[in-house]
């Protein structure tokens, strides 16, 4: 146990998880759970960087936890917890805020995308300093690796910069973590616009599939997925819609993209999309059944997140104590 490398990752409870969250991150988390000492968090504090109804936040937080377990994470093997239960995240976040520069936060592409259409008077400061809290999440656990999708790469870079800066200023304290991003499927694209990533905040509901979509909805969304006029199932950049669908197929079945293309030679998109819908359904149906079961057993979920918070708290406090000492705070 002691010699295992540490993994930390998290997801925002900003709605139900999408197929992008699942194939880009969660499915990999499950694969890594026995080999590493894993901390998987529901980052509810990140979710309030944009306005959120309290009752929705509560519901989504439990749903995400249920999604984690239903997708195959074993609460006995990994530490599953809710970010706001471990106050060290906010505490380290503050210290790191004082080491992070306005300019570098302003360069975050996700911040720029999210605030494109907003006046500065309506941009919450928390949205700006979001990556610093994310750095605190990761650095508290001395994580070696952070399994995420491609869209989080820049946040991992700034986490590394902040860790190195602290280490240089105050002496070696933090492990400098690495992003762990799978080669294919690290970016699942929108089914309606294959140039943008699949996201649950997309205004077009056919653009994304959520793990909790009912089976007919999945079939319908696949039928409407944007392709092109070529009519041939091929894996290339000129056919981004089809390429994305092949990627999804490949991530779920573990077949190579070449194998998939070969098996659709001479067949059109309709057949391919119908088959892919069934492939997705085959993957998500058992997960949905487990989610339903878990959400009816809230006591069980509570047991898991309480136990997880205790374990996470112990690890996080250890790091925070060191940090407080190094910056010069007097112990109580
Ligand atoms: P979030 O909640 O947006 O997404 C959770 C995870 O899903 C991945 N992901 C995708 N992967 C492939 N294709 C997509 N279309 C897609 N959409 C989302 C994300 O890359 C991510 O791995 N800032 C993080 C949450 C966070 C975090 C952390 C992550 C907070 N603290 C510490 C790692 C470590 C976020 O908003 O992820």
Short mmCIF file of N, CA, C and O and ligand atoms in Angstrom, two decimals, residues 8-14 17-26 29 43 46 83 110 114 130 133-135 137-138 146-152 155-156 185-189 197-200, ligand 1:
data_model
loop_
_atom_site.label_atom_id
_atom_site.label_comp_id
_atom_site.label_asym_id
_atom_site.label_seq_id
_atom_site.Cartn_x
_atom_site.Cartn_y
_atom_site.Cartn_z
N UNK A 8 -4.91 11.42 -8.03
CA UNK A 8 -6.04 12.25 -7.62
C UNK A 8 -6.79 12.70 -8.87
O UNK A 8 -6.17 13.06 -9.88
N UNK A 9 -8.11 12.67 -8.80
CA UNK A 9 -8.89 13.31 -9.86
C UNK A 9 -10.28 13.65 -9.33
O UNK A 9 -10.68 13.17 -8.26
N UNK A 10 -10.99 14.47 -10.09
CA UNK A 10 -12.31 14.88 -9.64
C UNK A 10 -13.20 15.30 -10.80
O UNK A 10 -12.72 15.53 -11.91
N UNK A 11 -14.49 15.35 -10.52
CA UNK A 11 -15.45 15.84 -11.51
C UNK A 11 -16.41 16.81 -10.85
O UNK A 11 -16.76 16.64 -9.67
N UNK A 12 -16.86 17.77 -11.61
CA UNK A 12 -17.81 18.75 -11.08
C UNK A 12 -19.23 18.18 -11.09
O UNK A 12 -19.64 17.62 -12.10
N UNK A 13 -19.96 18.39 -10.00
CA UNK A 13 -21.37 17.99 -10.02
C UNK A 13 -22.22 19.09 -10.64
O UNK A 13 -23.07 19.67 -9.99
N UNK A 14 -21.94 19.38 -11.91
CA UNK A 14 -22.71 20.47 -12.53
C UNK A 14 -23.85 19.92 -13.38
O UNK A 14 -24.42 20.63 -14.17
N UNK A 17 -23.26 13.12 -15.44
CA UNK A 17 -22.03 12.92 -16.20
C UNK A 17 -22.35 12.55 -17.65
O UNK A 17 -23.32 11.85 -17.93
N UNK A 18 -21.51 13.03 -18.55
CA UNK A 18 -21.71 12.74 -19.97
C UNK A 18 -20.84 11.55 -20.39
O UNK A 18 -19.93 11.13 -19.66
N UNK A 19 -21.12 11.10 -21.60
CA UNK A 19 -20.27 10.06 -22.18
C UNK A 19 -18.82 10.56 -22.30
O UNK A 19 -17.88 9.78 -22.22
N UNK A 20 -18.66 11.87 -22.47
CA UNK A 20 -17.31 12.47 -22.51
C UNK A 20 -16.60 12.30 -21.17
O UNK A 20 -15.44 11.88 -21.13
N UNK A 21 -17.29 12.61 -20.08
CA UNK A 21 -16.70 12.43 -18.75
C UNK A 21 -16.33 10.96 -18.53
O UNK A 21 -15.28 10.63 -17.99
N UNK A 22 -17.23 10.10 -18.97
CA UNK A 22 -17.05 8.67 -18.74
C UNK A 22 -15.87 8.12 -19.55
O UNK A 22 -14.97 7.49 -19.00
N UNK A 23 -15.88 8.40 -20.86
CA UNK A 23 -14.83 7.81 -21.71
C UNK A 23 -13.51 8.57 -21.57
O UNK A 23 -12.43 7.99 -21.71
N UNK A 24 -13.59 9.88 -21.28
CA UNK A 24 -12.36 10.67 -21.16
C UNK A 24 -11.67 10.47 -19.83
O UNK A 24 -10.46 10.61 -19.73
N UNK A 25 -12.43 10.13 -18.79
CA UNK A 25 -11.81 10.05 -17.47
C UNK A 25 -12.27 8.84 -16.66
O UNK A 25 -11.47 7.96 -16.33
N UNK A 26 -13.55 8.78 -16.35
CA UNK A 26 -14.03 7.80 -15.37
C UNK A 26 -13.66 6.34 -15.71
O UNK A 26 -13.27 5.57 -14.83
N UNK A 29 -10.23 5.81 -14.69
CA UNK A 29 -10.07 5.76 -13.23
C UNK A 29 -10.29 4.34 -12.74
O UNK A 29 -9.57 3.86 -11.86
N UNK A 43 -16.13 17.46 -6.90
CA UNK A 43 -15.65 18.82 -6.58
C UNK A 43 -16.81 19.82 -6.55
O UNK A 43 -16.98 20.64 -7.44
N UNK A 46 -15.92 23.58 -6.73
CA UNK A 46 -15.71 24.11 -8.09
C UNK A 46 -17.05 24.39 -8.78
O UNK A 46 -17.15 25.30 -9.60
N UNK A 83 -15.50 17.19 -1.96
CA UNK A 83 -14.47 18.22 -1.72
C UNK A 83 -14.77 19.11 -0.51
O UNK A 83 -13.89 19.34 0.33
N UNK A 110 -9.90 27.86 -20.62
CA UNK A 110 -11.24 27.53 -20.16
C UNK A 110 -11.92 28.76 -19.54
O UNK A 110 -13.11 29.00 -19.74
N UNK A 114 -15.30 30.44 -20.97
CA UNK A 114 -16.49 30.55 -20.13
C UNK A 114 -16.94 31.99 -19.92
O UNK A 114 -18.08 32.23 -19.53
N UNK A 130 -10.35 29.51 -10.09
CA UNK A 130 -10.71 28.09 -10.17
C UNK A 130 -9.49 27.15 -10.27
O UNK A 130 -9.39 26.16 -9.54
N UNK A 133 -7.71 26.40 -6.91
CA UNK A 133 -8.37 25.41 -6.06
C UNK A 133 -8.10 24.00 -6.60
O UNK A 133 -7.89 23.06 -5.84
N UNK A 134 -8.08 23.90 -7.90
CA UNK A 134 -7.78 22.59 -8.51
C UNK A 134 -6.35 22.16 -8.18
O UNK A 134 -6.09 20.99 -7.88
N UNK A 135 -5.42 23.11 -8.19
CA UNK A 135 -4.04 22.80 -7.81
C UNK A 135 -4.01 22.32 -6.36
O UNK A 135 -3.33 21.34 -6.02
N UNK A 137 -6.38 20.86 -4.68
CA UNK A 137 -6.94 19.50 -4.64
C UNK A 137 -5.84 18.46 -4.84
O UNK A 137 -5.71 17.48 -4.12
N UNK A 138 -5.09 18.71 -5.89
CA UNK A 138 -4.11 17.71 -6.35
C UNK A 138 -2.89 17.67 -5.41
O UNK A 138 -2.43 16.60 -5.01
N UNK A 146 -2.53 12.48 -12.49
CA UNK A 146 -3.90 13.02 -12.48
C UNK A 146 -4.59 12.62 -13.79
O UNK A 146 -4.34 13.21 -14.84
N UNK A 147 -5.43 11.58 -13.73
CA UNK A 147 -6.09 11.14 -14.97
C UNK A 147 -7.26 12.05 -15.32
O UNK A 147 -8.23 12.14 -14.57
N UNK A 148 -7.12 12.74 -16.44
CA UNK A 148 -8.14 13.69 -16.89
C UNK A 148 -8.27 13.62 -18.41
O UNK A 148 -7.45 13.00 -19.09
N UNK A 149 -9.27 14.31 -18.93
CA UNK A 149 -9.40 14.47 -20.38
C UNK A 149 -8.49 15.59 -20.86
O UNK A 149 -7.95 16.37 -20.06
N UNK A 150 -8.35 15.67 -22.17
CA UNK A 150 -7.46 16.65 -22.81
C UNK A 150 -7.75 18.10 -22.37
O UNK A 150 -6.83 18.90 -22.21
N UNK A 151 -9.02 18.41 -22.13
CA UNK A 151 -9.38 19.80 -21.82
C UNK A 151 -8.78 20.29 -20.50
O UNK A 151 -8.80 21.50 -20.24
N UNK A 152 -8.28 19.38 -19.68
CA UNK A 152 -7.70 19.80 -18.38
C UNK A 152 -6.18 19.95 -18.42
O UNK A 152 -5.55 20.24 -17.41
N UNK A 155 -4.74 23.19 -17.08
CA UNK A 155 -4.87 23.30 -15.61
C UNK A 155 -3.82 22.47 -14.90
O UNK A 155 -3.38 22.82 -13.79
N UNK A 156 -3.43 21.39 -15.51
CA UNK A 156 -2.36 20.57 -14.91
C UNK A 156 -1.00 21.27 -15.03
O UNK A 156 -0.17 21.18 -14.12
N UNK A 185 -9.68 9.17 -27.44
CA UNK A 185 -10.88 9.32 -26.61
C UNK A 185 -10.70 10.30 -25.47
O UNK A 185 -11.57 10.47 -24.65
N UNK A 186 -9.53 10.99 -25.41
CA UNK A 186 -9.33 11.96 -24.34
C UNK A 186 -10.15 13.21 -24.63
O UNK A 186 -10.32 14.07 -23.79
N UNK A 187 -10.66 13.28 -25.85
CA UNK A 187 -11.55 14.39 -26.16
C UNK A 187 -12.71 13.85 -26.99
O UNK A 187 -12.57 13.63 -28.19
N UNK A 188 -13.82 13.63 -26.33
CA UNK A 188 -15.03 13.20 -27.02
C UNK A 188 -15.75 14.47 -27.47
O UNK A 188 -15.94 15.40 -26.67
N UNK A 189 -16.10 14.52 -28.74
CA UNK A 189 -16.65 15.75 -29.29
C UNK A 189 -18.18 15.76 -29.27
O UNK A 189 -18.82 14.71 -29.13
N UNK A 197 -15.98 20.28 -27.85
CA UNK A 197 -16.04 19.06 -27.01
C UNK A 197 -17.46 18.79 -26.52
O UNK A 197 -18.27 19.72 -26.38
N UNK A 198 -17.73 17.52 -26.27
CA UNK A 198 -19.03 17.16 -25.71
C UNK A 198 -19.10 17.72 -24.29
O UNK A 198 -18.21 17.48 -23.47
N UNK A 199 -20.16 18.48 -24.03
CA UNK A 199 -20.29 19.11 -22.72
C UNK A 199 -21.75 19.17 -22.31
O UNK A 199 -22.61 19.45 -23.13
N UNK A 200 -21.98 18.93 -21.01
CA UNK A 200 -23.38 18.92 -20.56
C UNK A 200 -23.96 20.33 -20.53
O UNK A 200 -25.16 20.49 -20.43
P1 LIG B 1 -15.14 18.33 -15.47
O1 LIG B 1 -16.09 18.13 -14.35
O2 LIG B 1 -15.46 19.33 -16.51
O3 LIG B 1 -14.88 16.97 -16.20
C1 LIG B 1 -14.52 15.80 -15.49
C2 LIG B 1 -13.54 14.98 -16.30
O4 LIG B 1 -14.10 14.62 -17.57
C3 LIG B 1 -13.22 15.00 -18.61
N1 LIG B 1 -14.04 15.41 -19.77
C4 LIG B 1 -13.87 14.93 -21.00
N2 LIG B 1 -13.03 14.03 -21.52
C5 LIG B 1 -13.14 13.75 -22.83
N3 LIG B 1 -14.05 14.31 -23.65
C6 LIG B 1 -14.92 15.23 -23.19
N4 LIG B 1 -15.83 15.77 -23.99
C7 LIG B 1 -14.86 15.57 -21.80
N5 LIG B 1 -15.57 16.42 -21.01
C8 LIG B 1 -15.04 16.31 -19.77
C9 LIG B 1 -12.43 16.15 -18.05
O5 LIG B 1 -11.20 16.32 -18.73
C10 LIG B 1 -12.25 15.73 -16.61
O6 LIG B 1 -11.16 14.84 -16.49
N6 LIG B 1 -11.54 21.10 -13.44
C11 LIG B 1 -12.08 19.77 -13.51
C12 LIG B 1 -12.47 19.18 -12.18
C13 LIG B 1 -11.40 19.16 -11.16
C14 LIG B 1 -10.27 18.32 -11.14
C15 LIG B 1 -9.57 18.62 -9.96
C16 LIG B 1 -9.80 17.34 -12.03
C17 LIG B 1 -11.34 19.92 -10.03
N7 LIG B 1 -10.25 19.58 -9.31
C18 LIG B 1 -8.39 17.97 -9.63
C19 LIG B 1 -8.62 16.70 -11.70
C20 LIG B 1 -7.92 17.01 -10.52
C21 LIG B 1 -13.32 19.81 -14.38
O7 LIG B 1 -13.99 20.80 -14.48
O8 LIG B 1 -13.68 18.61 -14.89
#
